[in-house]
PDB file of C-alpha atoms in Angstrom:
ATOM      1  CA  MET A  17     -46.035  41.180-145.108  1.00 63.00           C
ATOM      2  CA  ALA A  18     -43.790  44.132-144.354  1.00 62.00           C
ATOM      3  CA  ARG A  19     -42.928  42.665-140.950  1.00 61.00           C
ATOM      4  CA  ALA A  20     -42.082  39.323-142.522  1.00 56.00           C
ATOM      5  CA  ARG A  21     -39.810  41.064-145.026  1.00 57.00           C
ATOM      6  CA  GLN A  22     -38.114  43.006-142.242  1.00 58.00           C
ATOM      7  CA  PHE A  23     -37.611  39.842-140.193  1.00 47.00           C
ATOM      8  CA  PHE A  24     -36.133  38.035-143.194  1.00 49.00           C
ATOM      9  CA  THR A  25     -33.775  40.933-143.934  1.00 58.00           C
ATOM     10  CA  TRP A  26     -32.711  41.138-140.289  1.00 51.00           C
ATOM     11  CA  THR A  27     -32.093  37.393-140.141  1.00 57.00           C
ATOM     12  CA  VAL A  28     -30.027  37.303-143.334  1.00 61.00           C
ATOM     13  CA  GLY A  29     -28.072  40.360-142.229  1.00 63.00           C
ATOM     14  CA  SER A  30     -27.361  38.844-138.808  1.00 62.00           C
ATOM     15  CA  VAL A  31     -26.126  35.601-140.351  1.00 65.00           C
ATOM     16  CA  PHE A  32     -23.912  37.519-142.778  1.00 70.00           C
ATOM     17  CA  VAL A  33     -22.379  39.624-140.000  1.00 79.00           C
ATOM     18  CA  THR A  34     -21.815  36.541-137.846  1.00 79.00           C
ATOM     19  CA  VAL A  35     -20.067  34.678-140.662  1.00 84.00           C
ATOM     20  CA  ILE A  36     -17.847  37.663-141.458  1.00 91.00           C
ATOM     21  CA  ALA A  37     -16.952  38.130-137.792  1.00 90.00           C
ATOM     22  CA  TYR A  38     -16.213  34.420-137.366  1.00 89.00           C
ATOM     23  CA  GLY A  39     -13.977  34.270-140.430  1.00 91.00           C
ATOM     24  CA  GLY A  40     -12.308  37.561-139.587  1.00 93.00           C
ATOM     25  CA  ALA A  41     -11.489  36.395-136.072  1.00 94.00           C
ATOM     26  CA  ALA A  42      -9.972  33.185-137.470  1.00 95.00           C
ATOM     27  CA  LEU A  43      -7.824  35.120-139.968  1.00 93.00           C
ATOM     28  CA  ALA A  44      -6.650  37.630-137.376  1.00 95.00           C
ATOM     29  CA  SER A  45      -5.779  34.884-134.921  1.00 93.00           C
ATOM     30  CA  ALA A  46      -3.758  33.024-137.563  1.00 92.00           C
ATOM     31  CA  PHE A  47      -1.803  36.151-138.518  1.00 90.00           C
ATOM     32  CA  PHE A  48      -1.207  37.373-134.971  1.00 91.00           C
ATOM     33  CA  PHE A  49      -0.393  33.989-133.500  1.00 92.00           C
ATOM     34  CA  VAL A  50       1.235  33.081-130.214  1.00 91.00           C
ATOM     35  CA  GLU A  51       4.911  32.312-130.751  1.00 87.00           C
ATOM     36  CA  ALA A  52       6.692  29.352-129.218  1.00 79.00           C
ATOM     37  CA  GLY A  53       7.769  29.659-125.609  1.00 71.00           C
ATOM     38  CA  GLY A  54      11.437  29.544-124.745  1.00 61.00           C
ATOM     39  CA  GLN A  55      12.577  25.952-125.158  1.00 62.00           C
ATOM     40  CA  ALA A  56      15.939  24.261-125.010  1.00 57.00           C
ATOM     41  CA  ILE A  57      15.943  22.300-128.264  1.00 61.00           C
ATOM     42  CA  ASP A  58      18.094  19.196-128.335  1.00 65.00           C
ATOM     43  CA  PRO A  59      19.114  18.420-131.953  1.00 67.00           C
ATOM     44  CA  GLY A  60      18.999  14.742-131.044  1.00 73.00           C
ATOM     45  CA  GLU A  61      15.322  14.836-130.158  1.00 80.00           C
ATOM     46  CA  PRO A  62      12.871  13.535-132.780  1.00 84.00           C
ATOM     47  CA  GLU A  63      10.690  16.035-134.619  1.00 86.00           C
ATOM     48  CA  ILE A  64       6.963  16.235-134.392  1.00 91.00           C
ATOM     49  CA  MET A  65       4.783  17.420-137.272  1.00 92.00           C
ATOM     50  CA  VAL A  66       1.543  19.161-138.079  1.00 94.00           C
ATOM     51  CA  CYS A  67      -0.181  18.086-141.292  1.00 93.00           C
ATOM     52  CA  ALA A  68      -3.264  19.814-142.674  1.00 93.00           C
ATOM     53  CA  ASN A  69      -5.408  19.712-145.779  1.00 91.00           C
ATOM     54  CA  ALA A  70      -8.065  22.236-146.727  1.00 89.00           C
ATOM     55  CA  VAL A  71     -10.377  21.265-143.862  1.00 90.00           C
ATOM     56  CA  HIS A  72      -8.604  19.152-141.245  1.00 93.00           C
ATOM     57  CA  ALA A  73      -5.336  19.095-139.301  1.00 95.00           C
ATOM     58  CA  ASP A  74      -3.536  16.269-137.506  1.00 96.00           C
ATOM     59  CA  LEU A  75      -0.759  16.050-134.938  1.00 96.00           C
ATOM     60  CA  LEU A  76       2.051  13.630-135.824  1.00 95.00           C
ATOM     61  CA  LEU A  77       4.394  12.299-133.165  1.00 95.00           C
ATOM     62  CA  PRO A  78       7.295   9.823-133.311  1.00 93.00           C
ATOM     63  CA  LEU A  79       6.010   6.279-133.349  1.00 91.00           C
ATOM     64  CA  HIS A  80       9.034   5.018-131.426  1.00 88.00           C
ATOM     65  CA  ASP A  81       9.495   7.416-128.539  1.00 90.00           C
ATOM     66  CA  PRO A  82      11.372   6.915-125.257  1.00 91.00           C
ATOM     67  CA  LEU A  83       8.667   8.987-123.555  1.00 94.00           C
ATOM     68  CA  ILE A  84       5.844   6.545-124.324  1.00 94.00           C
ATOM     69  CA  ASP A  85       5.136   3.071-125.695  1.00 92.00           C
ATOM     70  CA  TRP A  86       2.199   3.520-128.060  1.00 94.00           C
ATOM     71  CA  ASN A  87       1.852  -0.257-128.363  1.00 90.00           C
ATOM     72  CA  GLN A  88       0.863  -0.408-124.711  1.00 92.00           C
ATOM     73  CA  VAL A  89      -1.461   2.568-124.903  1.00 93.00           C
ATOM     74  CA  LEU A  90      -3.183   1.443-128.116  1.00 93.00           C
ATOM     75  CA  PRO A  91      -2.870  -2.348-128.353  1.00 88.00           C
ATOM     76  CA  GLY A  92      -3.195  -3.630-131.912  1.00 84.00           C
ATOM     77  CA  ALA A  93      -3.038  -0.182-133.515  1.00 85.00           C
ATOM     78  CA  ILE A  94       0.653  -0.353-134.405  1.00 84.00           C
ATOM     79  CA  PRO A  95       1.572  -2.732-137.261  1.00 83.00           C
ATOM     80  CA  GLU A  96       4.638  -4.872-136.743  1.00 79.00           C
ATOM     81  CA  ASN A  97       7.974  -3.990-138.322  1.00 80.00           C
ATOM     82  CA  MET A  98       7.273  -0.290-138.615  1.00 82.00           C
ATOM     83  CA  PRO A  99      10.405   1.729-139.476  1.00 83.00           C
ATOM     84  CA  ALA A 100      12.344   3.408-136.694  1.00 81.00           C
ATOM     85  CA  ASP A 101      11.416   6.815-138.068  1.00 86.00           C
ATOM     86  CA  GLY A 102       7.708   6.037-138.442  1.00 89.00           C
ATOM     87  CA  MET A 103       5.115   8.464-137.085  1.00 93.00           C
ATOM     88  CA  ILE A 104       1.694   8.193-135.494  1.00 95.00           C
ATOM     89  CA  ALA A 105      -0.996  10.705-136.469  1.00 95.00           C
ATOM     90  CA  PHE A 106      -3.816  11.889-134.211  1.00 97.00           C
ATOM     91  CA  GLY A 107      -6.881  13.781-135.347  1.00 97.00           C
ATOM     92  CA  TRP A 108      -9.881  14.682-133.209  1.00 97.00           C
ATOM     93  CA  GLY A 109     -13.366  15.219-134.571  1.00 96.00           C
ATOM     94  CA  ASP A 110     -16.983  14.226-135.002  1.00 95.00           C
ATOM     95  CA  LEU A 111     -17.443  10.445-134.927  1.00 95.00           C
ATOM     96  CA  VAL A 112     -20.120  10.369-137.633  1.00 93.00           C
ATOM     97  CA  LEU A 113     -17.984  12.453-139.993  1.00 93.00           C
ATOM     98  CA  PHE A 114     -14.989  10.161-139.460  1.00 93.00           C
ATOM     99  CA  ARG A 115     -17.021   6.971-139.788  1.00 92.00           C
ATOM    100  CA  ASP A 116     -19.708   7.718-142.364  1.00 89.00           C
ATOM    101  CA  VAL A 117     -18.345  10.509-144.562  1.00 85.00           C
ATOM    102  CA  PRO A 118     -15.317   9.132-146.442  1.00 77.00           C
ATOM    103  CA  GLU A 119     -15.419  12.019-148.929  1.00 77.00           C
ATOM    104  CA  TRP A 120     -16.684  15.552-148.420  1.00 74.00           C
ATOM    105  CA  SER A 121     -18.973  15.018-151.389  1.00 76.00           C
ATOM    106  CA  ASP A 122     -20.787  12.459-149.203  1.00 80.00           C
ATOM    107  CA  LEU A 123     -21.599  15.032-146.520  1.00 82.00           C
ATOM    108  CA  SER A 124     -25.307  15.795-146.185  1.00 86.00           C
ATOM    109  CA  ALA A 125     -26.799  18.938-144.673  1.00 86.00           C
ATOM    110  CA  PRO A 126     -28.481  17.099-141.741  1.00 86.00           C
ATOM    111  CA  VAL A 127     -25.207  15.409-140.766  1.00 86.00           C
ATOM    112  CA  ALA A 128     -23.288  18.696-141.015  1.00 86.00           C
ATOM    113  CA  VAL A 129     -25.852  20.565-138.896  1.00 87.00           C
ATOM    114  CA  ALA A 130     -25.902  17.820-136.265  1.00 90.00           C
ATOM    115  CA  ALA A 131     -22.094  17.847-136.111  1.00 87.00           C
ATOM    116  CA  ILE A 132     -21.887  21.626-135.720  1.00 87.00           C
ATOM    117  CA  ALA A 133     -24.565  21.460-133.024  1.00 88.00           C
ATOM    118  CA  GLY A 134     -22.495  18.910-131.090  1.00 87.00           C
ATOM    119  CA  ARG A 135     -25.147  16.203-131.235  1.00 91.00           C
ATOM    120  CA  HIS A 136     -22.703  13.401-132.113  1.00 92.00           C
ATOM    121  CA  GLU A 137     -20.036  11.697-130.054  1.00 95.00           C
ATOM    122  CA  THR A 138     -16.439  12.582-130.845  1.00 97.00           C
ATOM    123  CA  ALA A 139     -13.522  10.348-131.719  1.00 97.00           C
ATOM    124  CA  LEU A 140      -9.749  10.323-131.934  1.00 97.00           C
ATOM    125  CA  ARG A 141      -8.595   9.022-135.307  1.00 97.00           C
ATOM    126  CA  VAL A 142      -5.233   7.282-135.096  1.00 96.00           C
ATOM    127  CA  ALA A 143      -3.157   6.420-138.164  1.00 94.00           C
ATOM    128  CA  VAL A 144       0.370   5.078-138.433  1.00 92.00           C
ATOM    129  CA  THR A 145       2.607   6.360-141.214  1.00 87.00           C
ATOM    130  CA  GLY A 146       6.068   5.631-142.518  1.00 81.00           C
ATOM    131  CA  PRO A 147       8.940   8.108-142.324  1.00 80.00           C
ATOM    132  CA  ARG A 148       8.291  11.812-141.965  1.00 75.00           C
ATOM    133  CA  PRO A 149       5.863  12.953-144.674  1.00 74.00           C
ATOM    134  CA  VAL A 150       7.338  15.425-147.135  1.00 70.00           C
ATOM    135  CA  ALA A 151       4.301  17.070-148.659  1.00 72.00           C
ATOM    136  CA  GLU A 152       2.512  20.356-148.981  1.00 78.00           C
ATOM    137  CA  GLY A 153       0.568  20.953-145.811  1.00 86.00           C
ATOM    138  CA  CYS A 154       3.026  19.106-143.558  1.00 90.00           C
ATOM    139  CA  GLU A 155       5.245  21.217-141.327  1.00 89.00           C
ATOM    140  CA  PRO A 156       7.983  19.770-139.096  1.00 88.00           C
ATOM    141  CA  VAL A 157       8.169  21.210-135.610  1.00 85.00           C
ATOM    142  CA  HIS A 158      11.347  21.344-133.564  1.00 81.00           C
ATOM    143  CA  ALA A 159      10.157  20.790-130.030  1.00 84.00           C
ATOM    144  CA  SER A 160      11.898  20.076-126.772  1.00 88.00           C
ATOM    145  CA  LYS A 161      11.422  16.841-124.882  1.00 91.00           C
ATOM    146  CA  ASP A 162       9.265  18.760-122.411  1.00 92.00           C
ATOM    147  CA  ALA A 163       7.009  20.070-125.193  1.00 92.00           C
ATOM    148  CA  ARG A 164       6.659  16.607-126.678  1.00 93.00           C
ATOM    149  CA  GLY A 165       5.754  15.232-123.276  1.00 95.00           C
ATOM    150  CA  LYS A 166       3.033  17.865-122.906  1.00 95.00           C
ATOM    151  CA  LEU A 167       1.600  16.949-126.302  1.00 96.00           C
ATOM    152  CA  ILE A 168       1.558  13.286-125.353  1.00 97.00           C
ATOM    153  CA  ALA A 169      -0.234  14.124-122.093  1.00 97.00           C
ATOM    154  CA  TYR A 170      -2.762  16.221-124.026  1.00 98.00           C
ATOM    155  CA  ILE A 171      -3.511  13.341-126.407  1.00 97.00           C
ATOM    156  CA  LEU A 172      -3.813  10.829-123.578  1.00 97.00           C
ATOM    157  CA  ALA A 173      -6.239  13.143-121.754  1.00 97.00           C
ATOM    158  CA  THR A 174      -8.420  13.233-124.882  1.00 97.00           C
ATOM    159  CA  LEU A 175      -8.899   9.451-124.927  1.00 97.00           C
ATOM    160  CA  LYS A 176     -11.958   8.140-123.123  1.00 96.00           C
ATOM    161  CA  ARG A 177     -11.270   4.952-121.213  1.00 95.00           C
ATOM    162  CA  ALA A 178     -13.195   1.850-120.242  1.00 94.00           C
ATOM    163  CA  PRO A 179     -13.458   0.791-116.576  1.00 93.00           C
ATOM    164  CA  ASP A 180     -10.313  -1.326-117.061  1.00 91.00           C
ATOM    165  CA  GLY A 181      -8.389   1.783-118.103  1.00 90.00           C
ATOM    166  CA  ARG A 182      -8.074   0.909-121.771  1.00 92.00           C
ATOM    167  CA  PRO A 183      -9.046   3.315-124.546  1.00 95.00           C
ATOM    168  CA  VAL A 184     -12.495   2.592-125.987  1.00 96.00           C
ATOM    169  CA  ARG A 185     -12.199   1.340-129.566  1.00 95.00           C
ATOM    170  CA  LEU A 186     -14.930   2.465-131.949  1.00 95.00           C
ATOM    171  CA  GLY A 187     -13.899   0.658-135.104  1.00 93.00           C
ATOM    172  CA  ILE A 188     -11.708   0.900-138.151  1.00 93.00           C
ATOM    173  CA  VAL A 189     -11.933   3.305-141.084  1.00 93.00           C
ATOM    174  CA  PRO A 190      -9.664   3.226-144.160  1.00 91.00           C
ATOM    175  CA  GLY A 191      -6.108   3.682-142.958  1.00 90.00           C
ATOM    176  CA  ALA A 192      -6.957   4.444-139.337  1.00 94.00           C
ATOM    177  CA  ARG A 193      -8.591   3.349-136.098  1.00 95.00           C
ATOM    178  CA  LEU A 194     -11.162   5.296-134.111  1.00 97.00           C
ATOM    179  CA  TYR A 195     -11.210   5.682-130.338  1.00 97.00           C
ATOM    180  CA  ALA A 196     -13.801   7.364-128.121  1.00 97.00           C
ATOM    181  CA  ALA A 197     -12.744  10.896-127.231  1.00 97.00           C
ATOM    182  CA  ALA A 198     -13.599  13.573-124.719  1.00 96.00           C
ATOM    183  CA  GLY A 199     -15.192  16.831-125.773  1.00 94.00           C
ATOM    184  CA  ARG A 200     -18.005  17.955-128.054  1.00 94.00           C
ATOM    185  CA  TYR A 201     -17.665  19.379-131.534  1.00 94.00           C
ATOM    186  CA  SER A 202     -18.906  22.935-132.004  1.00 94.00           C
ATOM    187  CA  PRO A 203     -18.117  26.013-134.098  1.00 94.00           C
ATOM    188  CA  PHE A 204     -15.680  27.021-131.359  1.00 94.00           C
ATOM    189  CA  HIS A 205     -14.198  23.583-130.750  1.00 95.00           C
ATOM    190  CA  THR A 206     -13.460  22.079-134.140  1.00 96.00           C
ATOM    191  CA  CYS A 207     -10.977  19.414-135.170  1.00 96.00           C
ATOM    192  CA  ASN A 208      -8.492  22.170-135.942  1.00 97.00           C
ATOM    193  CA  GLN A 209      -9.038  23.939-132.636  1.00 97.00           C
ATOM    194  CA  TRP A 210      -8.211  20.653-130.926  1.00 98.00           C
ATOM    195  CA  VAL A 211      -4.800  20.650-132.631  1.00 97.00           C
ATOM    196  CA  ALA A 212      -4.237  24.330-131.815  1.00 97.00           C
ATOM    197  CA  ASN A 213      -5.097  23.667-128.168  1.00 97.00           C
ATOM    198  CA  GLY A 214      -2.550  20.856-128.089  1.00 97.00           C
ATOM    199  CA  LEU A 215       0.133  23.125-129.524  1.00 96.00           C
ATOM    200  CA  ALA A 216      -0.794  25.733-126.926  1.00 95.00           C
ATOM    201  CA  ALA A 217      -0.454  23.170-124.136  1.00 95.00           C
ATOM    202  CA  ALA A 218       3.059  22.420-125.391  1.00 93.00           C
ATOM    203  CA  ASP A 219       4.052  26.115-125.715  1.00 93.00           C
ATOM    204  CA  LEU A 220       4.384  25.772-129.491  1.00 92.00           C
ATOM    205  CA  PRO A 221       3.264  28.318-132.132  1.00 92.00           C
ATOM    206  CA  HIS A 222      -0.515  28.434-132.314  1.00 93.00           C
ATOM    207  CA  ALA A 223      -3.528  30.565-133.066  1.00 95.00           C
ATOM    208  CA  ARG A 224      -5.799  31.224-130.120  1.00 96.00           C
ATOM    209  CA  PHE A 225      -8.844  30.742-132.357  1.00 96.00           C
ATOM    210  CA  ALA A 226      -8.325  28.157-135.099  1.00 96.00           C
ATOM    211  CA  PRO A 227     -11.607  26.763-136.428  1.00 96.00           C
ATOM    212  CA  PHE A 228     -10.030  26.236-139.858  1.00 95.00           C
ATOM    213  CA  SER A 229      -6.921  24.289-140.834  1.00 95.00           C
ATOM    214  CA  PHE A 230      -5.011  27.389-141.990  1.00 94.00           C
ATOM    215  CA  GLY A 231      -5.150  28.592-138.398  1.00 95.00           C
ATOM    216  CA  VAL A 232      -3.059  25.564-137.442  1.00 95.00           C
ATOM    217  CA  LEU A 233      -0.598  25.569-140.335  1.00 93.00           C
ATOM    218  CA  TRP A 234       0.111  29.278-140.820  1.00 91.00           C
ATOM    219  CA  PRO A 235       1.629  29.834-137.351  1.00 91.00           C
ATOM    220  CA  MET A 236       3.905  26.821-137.906  1.00 87.00           C
ATOM    221  CA  GLU A 237       5.052  28.131-141.294  1.00 86.00           C
ATOM    222  CA  LYS A 238       5.541  31.701-140.056  1.00 82.00           C
ATOM    223  CA  GLN A 239       7.528  30.518-137.038  1.00 78.00           C
ATOM    224  CA  ALA A 240       9.731  28.341-139.274  1.00 72.00           C
ATOM    225  CA  LEU A 241      10.462  31.302-141.546  1.00 69.00           C
ATOM    226  CA  ALA A 242      11.250  33.513-138.553  1.00 68.00           C
ATOM    227  CA  ASP A 243      13.658  30.898-137.191  1.00 64.00           C
ATOM    228  CA  LEU A 244      15.596  30.932-140.484  1.00 58.00           C
ATOM    229  CA  ARG A 245      16.293  34.665-140.295  1.00 60.00           C
TER     230      ARG A 245
END
């Protein structure tokens, strides 16, 4: 009985320490983020954006971009007559969460555990929006053409492709389409870490470890404030 009690205490203590260390590392990484690399910003270049809610972050790029024709890359995903300043949002994550959990209140423990363990396939969720969102949790990013090109390349590398070279469509969810994606979800490779890795690839402000959405948004906000000084 004493051994069982000791084992239980050790287990609970280990979990507690792990959670504290995980959260502490995420906070520290968000505060001491990597600043943007030196870029020649052309005022005529379109902005990109990062939008995040309490749990998930997305990358938003110009829908109409001279660097890429999204209609060719993702046939049928772009509605006709979209405004010239429309944007296209990309979010990476667990396929089952995207497809079967419309609200967080619908999330069950078995699904959450399977997602964290990386047992599900992953998907890229693609949504088309109107003009630049002006909302809490959305931060515009002034990026060079080179940085935008690197982000585009990062997104394209995430898409899994069929033998004919086309992205593999997985279906439609409210307001978005799902495409098969590379990578496995884990505590160290979350939907938010995917966005942070993309920002890192483009030499934009990012946290090295960003399992939570604040780790994506805080570096953007802090960099914007620094640029105003």
